[in-house]
Short mmCIF file of C-alpha atoms in Angstrom, two decimals:
data_model
loop_
_atom_site.label_atom_id
_atom_site.label_comp_id
_atom_site.label_asym_id
_atom_site.label_seq_id
_atom_site.Cartn_x
_atom_site.Cartn_y
_atom_site.Cartn_z
CA UNK A 1 -1.60 -45.02 -27.06
CA UNK A 2 -1.83 -41.44 -25.71
CA UNK A 3 1.91 -41.48 -24.96
CA UNK A 4 2.61 -42.67 -28.51
CA UNK A 5 0.43 -39.87 -29.94
CA UNK A 6 2.20 -37.30 -27.76
CA UNK A 7 5.60 -38.44 -28.97
CA UNK A 8 4.56 -38.22 -32.61
CA UNK A 9 3.14 -34.70 -32.19
CA UNK A 10 6.60 -33.15 -32.25
CA UNK A 11 8.73 -30.79 -34.32
CA UNK A 12 11.85 -32.25 -35.95
CA UNK A 13 14.56 -30.19 -37.62
CA UNK A 14 16.14 -32.08 -40.55
CA UNK A 15 19.62 -30.79 -41.44
CA UNK A 16 20.79 -32.15 -44.81
CA UNK A 17 22.51 -30.42 -47.74
CA UNK A 18 20.99 -32.84 -50.30
CA UNK A 19 17.50 -31.64 -51.24
CA UNK A 20 16.25 -35.10 -52.29
CA UNK A 21 17.41 -36.72 -49.04
CA UNK A 22 15.95 -33.81 -47.03
CA UNK A 23 12.61 -34.28 -48.78
CA UNK A 24 12.59 -38.07 -48.32
CA UNK A 25 13.43 -37.86 -44.58
CA UNK A 26 10.80 -35.15 -44.15
CA UNK A 27 8.14 -37.25 -45.88
CA UNK A 28 8.78 -40.21 -43.55
CA UNK A 29 8.48 -37.97 -40.48
CA UNK A 30 5.37 -36.14 -41.69
CA UNK A 31 3.59 -39.46 -42.33
CA UNK A 32 4.33 -40.32 -38.66
CA UNK A 33 2.65 -37.09 -37.54
CA UNK A 34 5.73 -34.94 -36.92
CA UNK A 35 6.14 -31.32 -37.98
CA UNK A 36 9.32 -30.88 -40.05
CA UNK A 37 11.69 -27.91 -40.28
CA UNK A 38 14.07 -28.59 -43.21
CA UNK A 39 17.41 -26.71 -43.40
CA UNK A 40 20.30 -27.18 -45.83
CA UNK A 41 23.45 -26.38 -43.81
CA UNK A 42 24.93 -26.18 -40.34
CA UNK A 43 24.99 -22.37 -40.47
CA UNK A 44 21.33 -22.25 -41.43
CA UNK A 45 20.53 -24.69 -38.61
CA UNK A 46 22.29 -22.53 -36.00
CA UNK A 47 20.47 -19.41 -37.22
CA UNK A 48 17.08 -21.16 -37.19
CA UNK A 49 17.68 -22.55 -33.71
CA UNK A 50 18.63 -19.10 -32.41
CA UNK A 51 15.45 -17.56 -33.84
CA UNK A 52 13.30 -20.31 -32.37
CA UNK A 53 15.08 -20.08 -29.01
CA UNK A 54 14.19 -16.40 -28.68
CA UNK A 55 10.62 -17.17 -29.75
CA UNK A 56 10.38 -19.87 -27.09
CA UNK A 57 9.71 -22.72 -29.51
CA UNK A 58 12.79 -24.87 -30.04
CA UNK A 59 12.22 -28.07 -32.02
CA UNK A 60 11.85 -31.30 -30.08
CA UNK A 61 14.73 -32.99 -31.97
CA UNK A 62 17.40 -32.27 -34.60
CA UNK A 63 18.12 -34.95 -37.21
CA UNK A 64 21.60 -34.03 -38.52
CA UNK A 65 23.52 -35.37 -41.51
CA UNK A 66 27.15 -36.02 -40.63
CA UNK A 67 28.58 -34.86 -43.99
CA UNK A 68 27.43 -31.23 -44.14
CA UNK A 69 29.52 -28.98 -46.45
CA UNK A 70 30.15 -26.01 -44.08
CA UNK A 71 30.57 -27.95 -40.83
CA UNK A 72 30.33 -31.66 -40.08
CA UNK A 73 27.37 -32.86 -38.04
CA UNK A 74 29.51 -33.72 -35.01
CA UNK A 75 30.78 -30.14 -34.70
CA UNK A 76 27.26 -28.76 -35.16
CA UNK A 77 26.10 -31.01 -32.32
CA UNK A 78 28.93 -29.83 -30.07
CA UNK A 79 28.05 -26.18 -30.72
CA UNK A 80 24.39 -26.74 -29.96
CA UNK A 81 25.12 -28.63 -26.75
CA UNK A 82 27.58 -25.93 -25.63
CA UNK A 83 24.76 -23.38 -25.34
CA UNK A 84 23.01 -23.83 -21.97
CA UNK A 85 19.54 -22.96 -23.30
CA UNK A 86 19.91 -25.50 -26.15
CA UNK A 87 21.81 -28.21 -24.32
CA UNK A 88 18.71 -30.33 -23.75
CA UNK A 89 17.84 -30.48 -27.48
CA UNK A 90 18.25 -34.15 -28.55
CA UNK A 91 20.39 -34.69 -31.66
CA UNK A 92 20.33 -37.81 -33.88
CA UNK A 93 23.12 -38.14 -36.48
CA UNK A 94 22.59 -39.97 -39.77
CA UNK A 95 24.88 -40.84 -42.67
CA UNK A 96 25.11 -43.10 -45.70
CA UNK A 97 28.89 -42.90 -45.84
CA UNK A 98 30.22 -42.63 -42.28
CA UNK A 99 28.98 -45.98 -40.99
CA UNK A 100 32.01 -47.38 -39.17
CA UNK A 101 31.84 -47.97 -35.37
CA UNK A 102 34.31 -45.09 -34.96
CA UNK A 103 31.78 -42.75 -36.62
CA UNK A 104 29.03 -43.83 -34.22
CA UNK A 105 31.37 -43.22 -31.29
CA UNK A 106 32.19 -39.73 -32.58
CA UNK A 107 28.48 -38.95 -32.78
CA UNK A 108 27.81 -40.10 -29.22
CA UNK A 109 30.90 -38.35 -27.89
CA UNK A 110 29.73 -35.09 -29.49
CA UNK A 111 26.53 -35.32 -27.42
CA UNK A 112 24.22 -37.05 -29.84
CA UNK A 113 21.47 -39.32 -28.59
CA UNK A 114 21.58 -41.87 -31.45
CA UNK A 115 23.11 -42.67 -34.86
CA UNK A 116 21.21 -43.80 -37.95
CA UNK A 117 22.68 -45.48 -40.99
CA UNK A 118 20.72 -44.54 -44.10
CA UNK A 119 18.95 -45.68 -46.08
CA UNK A 120 16.82 -47.04 -43.24
CA UNK A 121 13.32 -48.39 -42.96
CA UNK A 122 10.68 -45.75 -42.08
CA UNK A 123 9.73 -47.71 -38.96
CA UNK A 124 13.35 -47.60 -37.74
CA UNK A 125 13.59 -43.86 -38.36
CA UNK A 126 10.34 -43.25 -36.50
CA UNK A 127 11.36 -45.50 -33.60
CA UNK A 128 14.75 -43.79 -33.20
CA UNK A 129 13.10 -40.34 -33.23
CA UNK A 130 10.48 -41.40 -30.66
CA UNK A 131 13.12 -42.94 -28.38
CA UNK A 132 15.35 -39.86 -28.54
CA UNK A 133 12.46 -37.46 -27.80
CA UNK A 134 11.15 -39.68 -24.99
CA UNK A 135 14.58 -39.90 -23.34
CA UNK A 136 15.14 -36.13 -23.62
CA UNK A 137 11.76 -35.35 -22.15
CA UNK A 138 12.35 -37.66 -19.24
CA UNK A 139 15.71 -36.08 -18.53
CA UNK A 140 14.31 -32.56 -18.89
CA UNK A 141 11.33 -33.42 -16.69
CA UNK A 142 13.57 -34.85 -13.99
CA UNK A 143 15.93 -31.90 -14.11
CA UNK A 144 13.01 -29.46 -13.99
CA UNK A 145 11.48 -31.25 -11.01
CA UNK A 146 14.79 -31.25 -9.14
CA UNK A 147 15.22 -27.56 -9.88
CA UNK A 148 11.71 -26.74 -8.70
CA UNK A 149 12.07 -28.83 -5.55
CA UNK A 150 15.27 -26.92 -4.84
CA UNK A 151 13.39 -23.63 -5.31
CA UNK A 152 10.68 -24.88 -2.95
CA UNK A 153 13.14 -25.90 -0.24
CA UNK A 154 14.96 -22.56 -0.52
CA UNK A 155 11.67 -20.67 -0.29
CA UNK A 156 10.58 -22.63 2.79
CA UNK A 157 13.92 -21.98 4.51
CA UNK A 158 13.52 -18.25 3.80
CA UNK A 159 9.94 -18.29 5.08
CA UNK A 160 10.95 -20.09 8.26
CA UNK A 161 13.77 -17.57 8.81
CA UNK A 162 11.41 -14.58 8.68
CA UNK A 163 11.52 -12.36 11.76
CA UNK A 164 8.01 -10.92 11.39
CA UNK A 165 4.77 -11.72 9.56
CA UNK A 166 5.31 -9.06 6.88
CA UNK A 167 8.75 -10.48 6.08
CA UNK A 168 7.27 -13.99 5.98
CA UNK A 169 4.51 -12.97 3.54
CA UNK A 170 7.00 -11.29 1.18
CA UNK A 171 9.28 -14.36 1.29
CA UNK A 172 6.37 -16.68 0.49
CA UNK A 173 5.28 -14.45 -2.41
CA UNK A 174 8.79 -14.46 -3.86
CA UNK A 175 8.92 -18.25 -3.53
CA UNK A 176 5.57 -18.70 -5.29
CA UNK A 177 6.68 -16.38 -8.09
CA UNK A 178 9.85 -18.43 -8.58
CA UNK A 179 7.83 -21.66 -8.73
CA UNK A 180 5.21 -20.41 -11.18
CA UNK A 181 7.10 -17.88 -13.25
CA UNK A 182 4.32 -15.36 -12.58
CA UNK A 183 3.58 -12.54 -10.10
CA UNK A 184 2.34 -13.74 -6.72
CA UNK A 185 0.63 -12.24 -3.70
CA UNK A 186 0.33 -13.83 -0.26
CA UNK A 187 -2.23 -13.07 2.45
CA UNK A 188 -1.86 -14.08 6.09
CA UNK A 189 -4.93 -13.53 8.27
CA UNK A 190 -4.36 -13.25 12.01
CA UNK A 191 -6.65 -14.58 14.76
CA UNK A 192 -8.39 -11.19 15.08
CA UNK A 193 -8.93 -10.89 11.34
CA UNK A 194 -5.93 -8.63 10.78
CA UNK A 195 -4.45 -8.89 7.30
CA UNK A 196 -0.77 -9.18 6.42
CA UNK A 197 0.06 -9.04 2.71
CA UNK A 198 3.22 -9.86 0.80
CA UNK A 199 4.00 -9.36 -2.89
CA UNK A 200 6.69 -10.80 -5.11
CA UNK A 201 9.58 -8.50 -6.01
CA UNK A 202 8.43 -8.13 -9.61
CA UNK A 203 5.15 -6.55 -8.44
CA UNK A 204 5.29 -2.89 -7.42
CA UNK A 205 3.27 -2.21 -4.26
CA UNK A 206 2.44 1.37 -5.34
CA UNK A 207 -0.44 0.34 -7.62
CA UNK A 208 -2.05 -2.37 -5.51
CA UNK A 209 -5.85 -2.41 -5.09
CA UNK A 210 -7.44 -0.36 -2.31
CA UNK A 211 -8.68 -1.45 1.10
CA UNK A 212 -12.06 -2.65 -0.14
CA UNK A 213 -10.34 -5.17 -2.43
CA UNK A 214 -8.25 -6.42 0.50
CA UNK A 215 -11.41 -6.76 2.61
CA UNK A 216 -13.00 -8.81 -0.18
CA UNK A 217 -9.97 -11.12 -0.22
CA UNK A 218 -10.15 -11.59 3.56
CA UNK A 219 -13.83 -12.56 3.38
CA UNK A 220 -13.15 -14.98 0.51
CA UNK A 221 -10.16 -16.65 2.20
CA UNK A 222 -11.94 -16.94 5.56
CA UNK A 223 -14.93 -18.54 3.83
CA UNK A 224 -12.68 -21.07 2.07
CA UNK A 225 -10.75 -21.88 5.25
CA UNK A 226 -13.75 -21.96 7.59
CA UNK A 227 -13.76 -25.21 9.54
CA UNK A 228 -11.00 -26.64 7.33
CA UNK A 229 -7.48 -27.85 7.92
CA UNK A 230 -4.73 -28.63 5.44
CA UNK A 231 -4.42 -27.06 1.99
CA UNK A 232 -7.18 -26.39 -0.53
CA UNK A 233 -6.34 -25.43 -4.12
CA UNK A 234 -8.91 -23.83 -6.39
CA UNK A 235 -9.34 -21.34 -9.21
CA UNK A 236 -11.36 -18.19 -8.54
CA UNK A 237 -12.74 -16.49 -11.67
CA UNK A 238 -11.99 -12.83 -12.26
CA UNK A 239 -15.41 -11.47 -11.27
CA UNK A 240 -14.91 -12.93 -7.78
CA UNK A 241 -11.24 -11.96 -7.53
CA UNK A 242 -10.48 -8.22 -7.30
CA UNK A 243 -8.59 -6.78 -10.25
CA UNK A 244 -5.06 -5.48 -9.94
CA UNK A 245 -3.36 -7.83 -7.51
CA UNK A 246 -1.13 -9.39 -10.19
CA UNK A 247 -0.97 -6.55 -12.72
CA UNK A 248 -2.22 -2.99 -12.13
CA UNK A 249 -5.85 -2.64 -13.17
CA UNK A 250 -6.03 -6.04 -14.91
CA UNK A 251 -8.79 -8.57 -14.19
CA UNK A 252 -7.40 -12.11 -14.04
CA UNK A 253 -8.54 -15.47 -12.77
CA UNK A 254 -6.60 -16.46 -9.66
CA UNK A 255 -5.25 -19.84 -8.65
CA UNK A 256 -5.37 -20.01 -4.84
CA UNK A 257 -3.66 -22.32 -2.39
CA UNK A 258 -5.34 -21.74 0.98
CA UNK A 259 -3.74 -23.40 4.02
CA UNK A 260 -4.85 -23.44 7.65
CA UNK A 261 -3.01 -25.27 10.43
CA UNK A 262 -6.09 -25.72 12.62
CA UNK A 263 -9.83 -25.34 12.16
CA UNK A 264 -9.75 -22.18 10.07
CA UNK A 265 -7.05 -20.62 12.28
CA UNK A 266 -4.34 -18.47 10.72
CA UNK A 267 -5.31 -19.07 7.10
CA UNK A 268 -2.64 -18.36 4.51
CA UNK A 269 -3.52 -17.75 0.87
CA UNK A 270 -0.93 -17.95 -1.91
CA UNK A 271 -2.42 -16.47 -5.09
CA UNK A 272 -1.02 -16.55 -8.62
CA UNK A 273 -2.66 -15.66 -11.95
CA UNK A 274 -4.15 -18.33 -14.21
CA UNK A 275 -2.48 -18.05 -17.60
CA UNK A 276 -4.52 -19.31 -20.53
CA UNK A 277 -1.47 -19.97 -22.66
CA UNK A 278 0.74 -22.92 -21.76
CA UNK A 279 2.94 -21.71 -18.89
CA UNK A 280 6.70 -21.97 -18.97
CA UNK A 281 6.55 -23.97 -15.74
CA UNK A 282 3.63 -25.92 -14.27
CA UNK A 283 1.61 -24.08 -11.61
CA UNK A 284 -0.63 -26.86 -10.32
CA UNK A 285 1.78 -29.64 -9.37
CA UNK A 286 1.29 -29.24 -5.63
CA UNK A 287 4.52 -27.38 -4.89
CA UNK A 288 2.72 -24.06 -4.34
CA UNK A 289 0.35 -25.88 -1.98
CA UNK A 290 3.32 -27.20 0.00
CA UNK A 291 4.70 -23.65 0.18
CA UNK A 292 1.34 -22.38 1.47
CA UNK A 293 1.29 -25.09 4.13
CA UNK A 294 4.83 -24.29 5.28
CA UNK A 295 3.94 -20.58 5.40
CA UNK A 296 0.89 -21.26 7.59
CA UNK A 297 2.97 -23.34 10.00
CA UNK A 298 5.64 -20.61 10.21
CA UNK A 299 3.07 -17.82 10.59
CA UNK A 300 1.46 -19.15 13.78
CA UNK A 301 4.44 -18.69 16.15
CA UNK A 302 5.16 -15.28 14.62
CA UNK A 303 1.59 -14.17 15.22
CA UNK A 304 1.71 -15.56 18.76
CA UNK A 305 4.94 -13.67 19.38
CA UNK A 306 3.41 -10.53 17.91
CA UNK A 307 0.46 -10.83 20.31
CA UNK A 308 2.83 -11.46 23.24
CA UNK A 309 4.93 -8.47 22.26
CA UNK A 310 1.82 -6.30 22.11
CA UNK A 311 0.83 -7.44 25.61
CA UNK A 312 4.33 -6.73 26.93
CA UNK A 313 4.45 -3.29 25.32
CA UNK A 314 1.02 -2.46 26.70
CA UNK A 315 2.20 -3.62 30.11
CA UNK A 316 5.31 -1.46 29.91
CA UNK A 317 3.44 1.60 28.70
CA UNK A 318 0.80 1.23 31.41
CA UNK A 319 3.42 1.27 34.18
CA UNK A 320 5.95 3.68 32.71
CA UNK A 321 4.68 7.25 32.99
CA UNK A 322 4.76 9.21 29.78
CA UNK A 323 7.43 11.94 29.75
CA UNK A 324 4.83 14.72 30.04
CA UNK A 325 3.25 12.95 33.02
CA UNK A 326 6.37 12.43 35.13
CA UNK A 327 5.87 13.15 38.82
CA UNK A 328 6.85 16.69 39.78
CA UNK A 329 9.91 16.59 42.02
CA UNK A 330 10.43 19.87 43.91
CA UNK A 331 13.54 21.69 42.77
CA UNK A 332 14.31 19.30 39.91
CA UNK A 333 13.51 19.45 36.19
CA UNK A 334 13.04 16.05 34.47
CA UNK A 335 12.85 14.61 30.97
CA UNK A 336 12.42 10.97 29.99
CA UNK A 337 12.19 8.85 26.85
CA UNK A 338 11.22 5.25 26.21
CA UNK A 339 11.68 3.70 22.75
CA UNK A 340 10.69 0.04 22.11
CA UNK A 341 13.04 -2.07 20.03
CA UNK A 342 12.42 -2.54 16.32
CA UNK A 343 9.38 -4.66 15.43
CA UNK A 344 11.55 -7.70 14.70
CA UNK A 345 13.17 -7.67 18.14
CA UNK A 346 11.84 -9.22 21.31
CA UNK A 347 10.47 -7.14 24.17
CA UNK A 348 12.83 -6.15 26.96
CA UNK A 349 12.59 -5.09 30.58
CA UNK A 350 13.88 -1.50 30.46
CA UNK A 351 12.37 1.08 32.83
CA UNK A 352 12.84 4.46 34.44
CA UNK A 353 11.43 5.99 37.63
CA UNK A 354 11.38 9.38 39.37
CA UNK A 355 10.25 9.52 43.02
CA UNK A 356 10.00 12.20 45.66
CA UNK A 357 11.52 11.01 48.95
CA UNK A 358 12.45 12.50 52.33
CA UNK A 359 16.07 12.64 51.19
CA UNK A 360 15.36 14.41 47.89
CA UNK A 361 14.65 13.44 44.28
CA UNK A 362 15.25 9.74 43.61
CA UNK A 363 15.70 8.74 39.97
CA UNK A 364 16.38 5.29 38.53
CA UNK A 365 16.97 3.67 35.17
CA UNK A 366 17.13 -0.14 34.95
CA UNK A 367 16.98 -3.16 32.70
CA UNK A 368 15.90 -6.72 33.48
CA UNK A 369 18.28 -9.06 31.67
CA UNK A 370 16.57 -11.00 28.89
CA UNK A 371 13.91 -10.36 26.28
CA UNK A 372 10.49 -11.86 26.96
CA UNK A 373 7.14 -11.25 28.57
CA UNK A 374 8.74 -12.44 31.83
CA UNK A 375 11.36 -9.67 31.61
CA UNK A 376 8.59 -7.11 31.23
CA UNK A 377 6.64 -8.45 34.22
CA UNK A 378 9.75 -8.57 36.45
CA UNK A 379 10.44 -4.98 35.40
CA UNK A 380 7.02 -3.99 36.73
CA UNK A 381 7.70 -5.78 40.03
CA UNK A 382 11.06 -4.04 40.42
CA UNK A 383 9.56 -0.65 39.78
CA UNK A 384 6.80 -1.20 42.36
CA UNK A 385 9.29 -2.60 44.86
CA UNK A 386 11.47 0.49 44.44
CA UNK A 387 8.48 2.74 45.13
CA UNK A 388 7.63 0.74 48.26
CA UNK A 389 11.20 0.62 49.58
CA UNK A 390 11.71 4.37 49.00
CA UNK A 391 8.99 5.13 51.56
CA UNK A 392 11.31 3.85 54.33
CA UNK A 393 14.70 4.87 52.92
CA UNK A 394 16.06 7.02 50.14
CA UNK A 395 19.64 5.73 50.38
CA UNK A 396 20.49 4.42 46.85
CA UNK A 397 22.94 1.85 48.28
CA UNK A 398 20.30 0.38 50.62
CA UNK A 399 17.70 0.39 47.84
CA UNK A 400 20.06 -1.55 45.54
CA UNK A 401 20.62 -4.18 48.27
CA UNK A 402 16.87 -4.59 48.83
CA UNK A 403 16.15 -4.95 45.13
CA UNK A 404 18.96 -7.53 45.00
CA UNK A 405 17.35 -9.59 47.77
CA UNK A 406 13.91 -9.29 46.20
CA UNK A 407 15.16 -10.77 42.94
CA UNK A 408 17.01 -13.59 44.72
CA UNK A 409 13.90 -14.52 46.68
CA UNK A 410 11.15 -14.25 44.05
CA UNK A 411 13.10 -14.63 40.76
CA UNK A 412 16.30 -16.57 41.48
CA UNK A 413 17.00 -17.13 37.79
CA UNK A 414 16.67 -13.46 36.84
CA UNK A 415 19.29 -10.72 36.97
CA UNK A 416 18.91 -7.01 36.35
CA UNK A 417 20.89 -3.79 36.13
CA UNK A 418 19.95 -0.48 37.69
CA UNK A 419 21.43 2.94 38.30
CA UNK A 420 19.98 4.92 41.28
CA UNK A 421 20.63 8.62 41.89
CA UNK A 422 19.46 10.61 44.93
CA UNK A 423 19.68 14.39 44.41
CA UNK A 424 19.22 17.04 47.09
CA UNK A 425 17.83 20.02 45.17
CA UNK A 426 18.87 22.47 47.86
CA UNK A 427 22.57 21.66 47.85
CA UNK A 428 23.12 19.66 44.63
CA UNK A 429 24.52 16.77 46.70
CA UNK A 430 24.06 13.62 44.62
CA UNK A 431 24.62 10.02 45.71
CA UNK A 432 24.72 7.35 43.00
CA UNK A 433 24.60 3.54 43.29
CA UNK A 434 25.20 1.39 40.24
CA UNK A 435 24.41 -2.31 39.75
CA UNK A 436 25.94 -3.49 36.49
CA UNK A 437 24.46 -0.55 34.56
CA UNK A 438 26.11 1.90 32.13
CA UNK A 439 27.45 4.76 34.24
CA UNK A 440 25.49 8.02 34.34
CA UNK A 441 26.79 10.99 32.39
CA UNK A 442 27.27 14.50 33.75
CA UNK A 443 26.91 17.29 31.18
CA UNK A 444 28.12 20.47 32.95
CA UNK A 445 26.55 23.84 32.18
CA UNK A 446 29.99 25.15 31.24
CA UNK A 447 30.47 22.50 28.52
CA UNK A 448 31.94 19.04 28.06
CA UNK A 449 30.63 15.73 29.42
CA UNK A 450 32.05 13.00 31.68
CA UNK A 451 30.90 9.68 33.08
CA UNK A 452 30.55 9.22 36.83
CA UNK A 453 33.03 6.63 38.08
CA UNK A 454 30.55 4.30 39.77
CA UNK A 455 30.14 0.54 39.42
CA UNK A 456 28.74 -2.51 41.17
CA UNK A 457 27.59 -6.09 40.53
CA UNK A 458 24.32 -7.08 38.86
CA UNK A 459 21.17 -7.37 40.92
CA UNK A 460 20.12 -10.93 41.73
CA UNK A 461 23.59 -12.32 42.47
CA UNK A 462 23.79 -11.56 46.22
CA UNK A 463 27.27 -10.02 45.96
CA UNK A 464 28.72 -7.30 48.20
CA UNK A 465 28.09 -3.78 46.97
CA UNK A 466 30.37 -0.77 47.14
CA UNK A 467 29.19 2.39 48.87
CA UNK A 468 27.41 4.95 46.70
CA UNK A 469 29.50 7.53 44.88
CA UNK A 470 28.96 11.13 46.00
CA UNK A 471 29.23 14.30 43.92
CA UNK A 472 27.66 17.76 43.65
CA UNK A 473 25.60 19.06 40.76
CA UNK A 474 25.93 22.76 39.99
CA UNK A 475 22.94 24.74 38.74
CA UNK A 476 22.48 24.01 35.05
CA UNK A 477 24.40 20.69 35.13
CA UNK A 478 22.54 17.85 33.50
CA UNK A 479 22.60 14.26 34.78
CA UNK A 480 21.79 11.62 32.15
CA UNK A 481 21.03 7.92 32.76
CA UNK A 482 20.35 5.49 29.88
CA UNK A 483 19.93 1.76 29.33
CA UNK A 484 22.43 -0.13 27.19
CA UNK A 485 19.96 -0.38 24.28
CA UNK A 486 21.06 3.12 23.27
CA UNK A 487 24.76 2.30 22.95
CA UNK A 488 25.19 -1.43 22.35
CA UNK A 489 25.78 -2.37 18.70
CA UNK A 490 26.90 -5.67 17.22
CA UNK A 491 30.52 -5.53 16.15
CA UNK A 492 31.26 -2.31 18.07
CA UNK A 493 33.17 -2.30 21.34
CA UNK A 494 31.04 -0.91 24.19
CA UNK A 495 33.82 1.46 25.23
CA UNK A 496 33.82 2.96 21.73
CA UNK A 497 30.03 3.42 21.79
CA UNK A 498 30.14 5.04 25.23
CA UNK A 499 32.79 7.49 24.06
CA UNK A 500 30.67 8.37 21.02
CA UNK A 501 27.72 8.97 23.34
CA UNK A 502 29.82 11.22 25.59
CA UNK A 503 30.97 13.37 22.67
CA UNK A 504 27.44 13.68 21.29
CA UNK A 505 26.11 14.69 24.71
CA UNK A 506 28.83 17.31 25.09
CA UNK A 507 27.80 18.85 21.76
CA UNK A 508 24.04 18.67 22.37
CA UNK A 509 22.05 21.92 22.58
CA UNK A 510 21.02 23.24 26.03
CA UNK A 511 17.96 21.78 27.74
CA UNK A 512 16.91 18.31 28.83
CA UNK A 513 14.57 17.61 25.94
CA UNK A 514 17.19 18.75 23.45
CA UNK A 515 19.74 16.44 25.07
CA UNK A 516 17.44 13.39 24.93
CA UNK A 517 16.24 14.04 21.40
CA UNK A 518 19.76 14.67 20.09
CA UNK A 519 21.05 11.38 21.48
CA UNK A 520 18.05 9.42 20.21
CA UNK A 521 18.56 10.95 16.78
CA UNK A 522 22.21 9.91 16.78
CA UNK A 523 21.96 6.42 18.31
CA UNK A 524 18.33 5.34 18.63
CA UNK A 525 17.43 4.18 15.12
CA UNK A 526 16.57 0.53 14.31
CA UNK A 527 17.80 -0.77 17.65
CA UNK A 528 17.47 -4.42 18.62
CA UNK A 529 16.93 -3.54 22.29
CA UNK A 530 14.59 -1.18 24.11
CA UNK A 531 15.87 2.24 25.17
CA UNK A 532 15.04 3.97 28.45
CA UNK A 533 16.47 7.41 29.15
CA UNK A 534 16.07 9.87 32.02
CA UNK A 535 17.72 13.29 32.40
CA UNK A 536 17.52 15.83 35.23
CA UNK A 537 18.94 19.15 36.34
CA UNK A 538 18.39 21.47 39.27
CA UNK A 539 15.77 24.14 38.71
#
């Protein structure tokens, strides 16, 4: 009975140029509970439909006489169906004259849902109208569901492709906005209570509520998710939900979908405003809840990676001396830089070292192949091993061989690159050993820049190594060693990048700090790999 009532509570446009017929058809429909919009011509019908389309209130059905004076009903139907925003409007043709089977076929071919021969019994008219509206609503409902499921799947794919938690939260907010047709905001709460927020593109972040409002949201979401798993959907009234998250300064009730993968761990909240008027698309059909659940599942590994990356960075920073705390090497001036990769990239194993030995100043720049916490820990082992080995020998060739054997013995699946330079401050004699690393660069005091011709196999492979290359540094000459994170770029040949680096170094201002900062300014932005850099010159 409810379904019958719903189908009678509809708006029907009656298009007929004969006033008496228009009135009679309207009377039958009104008695059945329909609202009637009478129009007298095809042109008037198109105008009325256009006005109602822009007002967001198209009729539920058009009942069209075939024999209109300005345009026959078949052509009117074709024009209506040709407009994408009106194509779902069901059309029923009727006629007292065109009653042959051919006429019915023309009506159906034009896109009409049914064909009435008049005069007809009121019950038949009402039944045809109900059937046409019911069929159109089913088709529209199915199409809408398919479209929304497609939006959901696309949003989940985007969420799962996010490289960091902030990117994930923004993707989830955009997905929720697409599903609901309203602004959306997403909150992801980490294991230590840290908050990550994302907003849909339509919402400017400049006028978002202050920190106290965000703290209130965290407390509310944690209370909802406490001890819970799965997804919980609820409406939070405006007094309990801080104003301004959906529209600047506006208090609105919020519909929340709060998801947690384990007992209250990593809760995700997808929030959208509750609109009192009938929304253009449904907001409570469970699709937003599914999006919240997928976001929570995707957030956990990102948060775990973020924690691992923080541990690795802390480990690196604790073992790599800061540039202003480099060991003083008699007769040598030093400068160093270390720049972690962009937040979306994994941690690497880049390092630098400067040691005072019996043979002079020993400097090294290296990189453990791979990006992980393991790479960072192996980097620490290599750096300590180098310090220990340099107590017995300062020969860079011997040190490279010992580091090679250490990796083979303790980390047989790991390889690394390193460049070692031993400088005698008194004479400028410099011996350099290279193991698969970018060659060091000499920037003479008189101008220009050239790479040292020195090469050798990676550490960890157990291959024979060439003897170190020997050269002499003149007073004022600068020796620069860098890891490949500074020069490697996707789509650019390494030889091209190295040449660009050489030219930039040749044009850099005097001084070690100026050299390092100039090169970082030219090449060190938004890198996907860590950068270690060490420069020296004779005092």
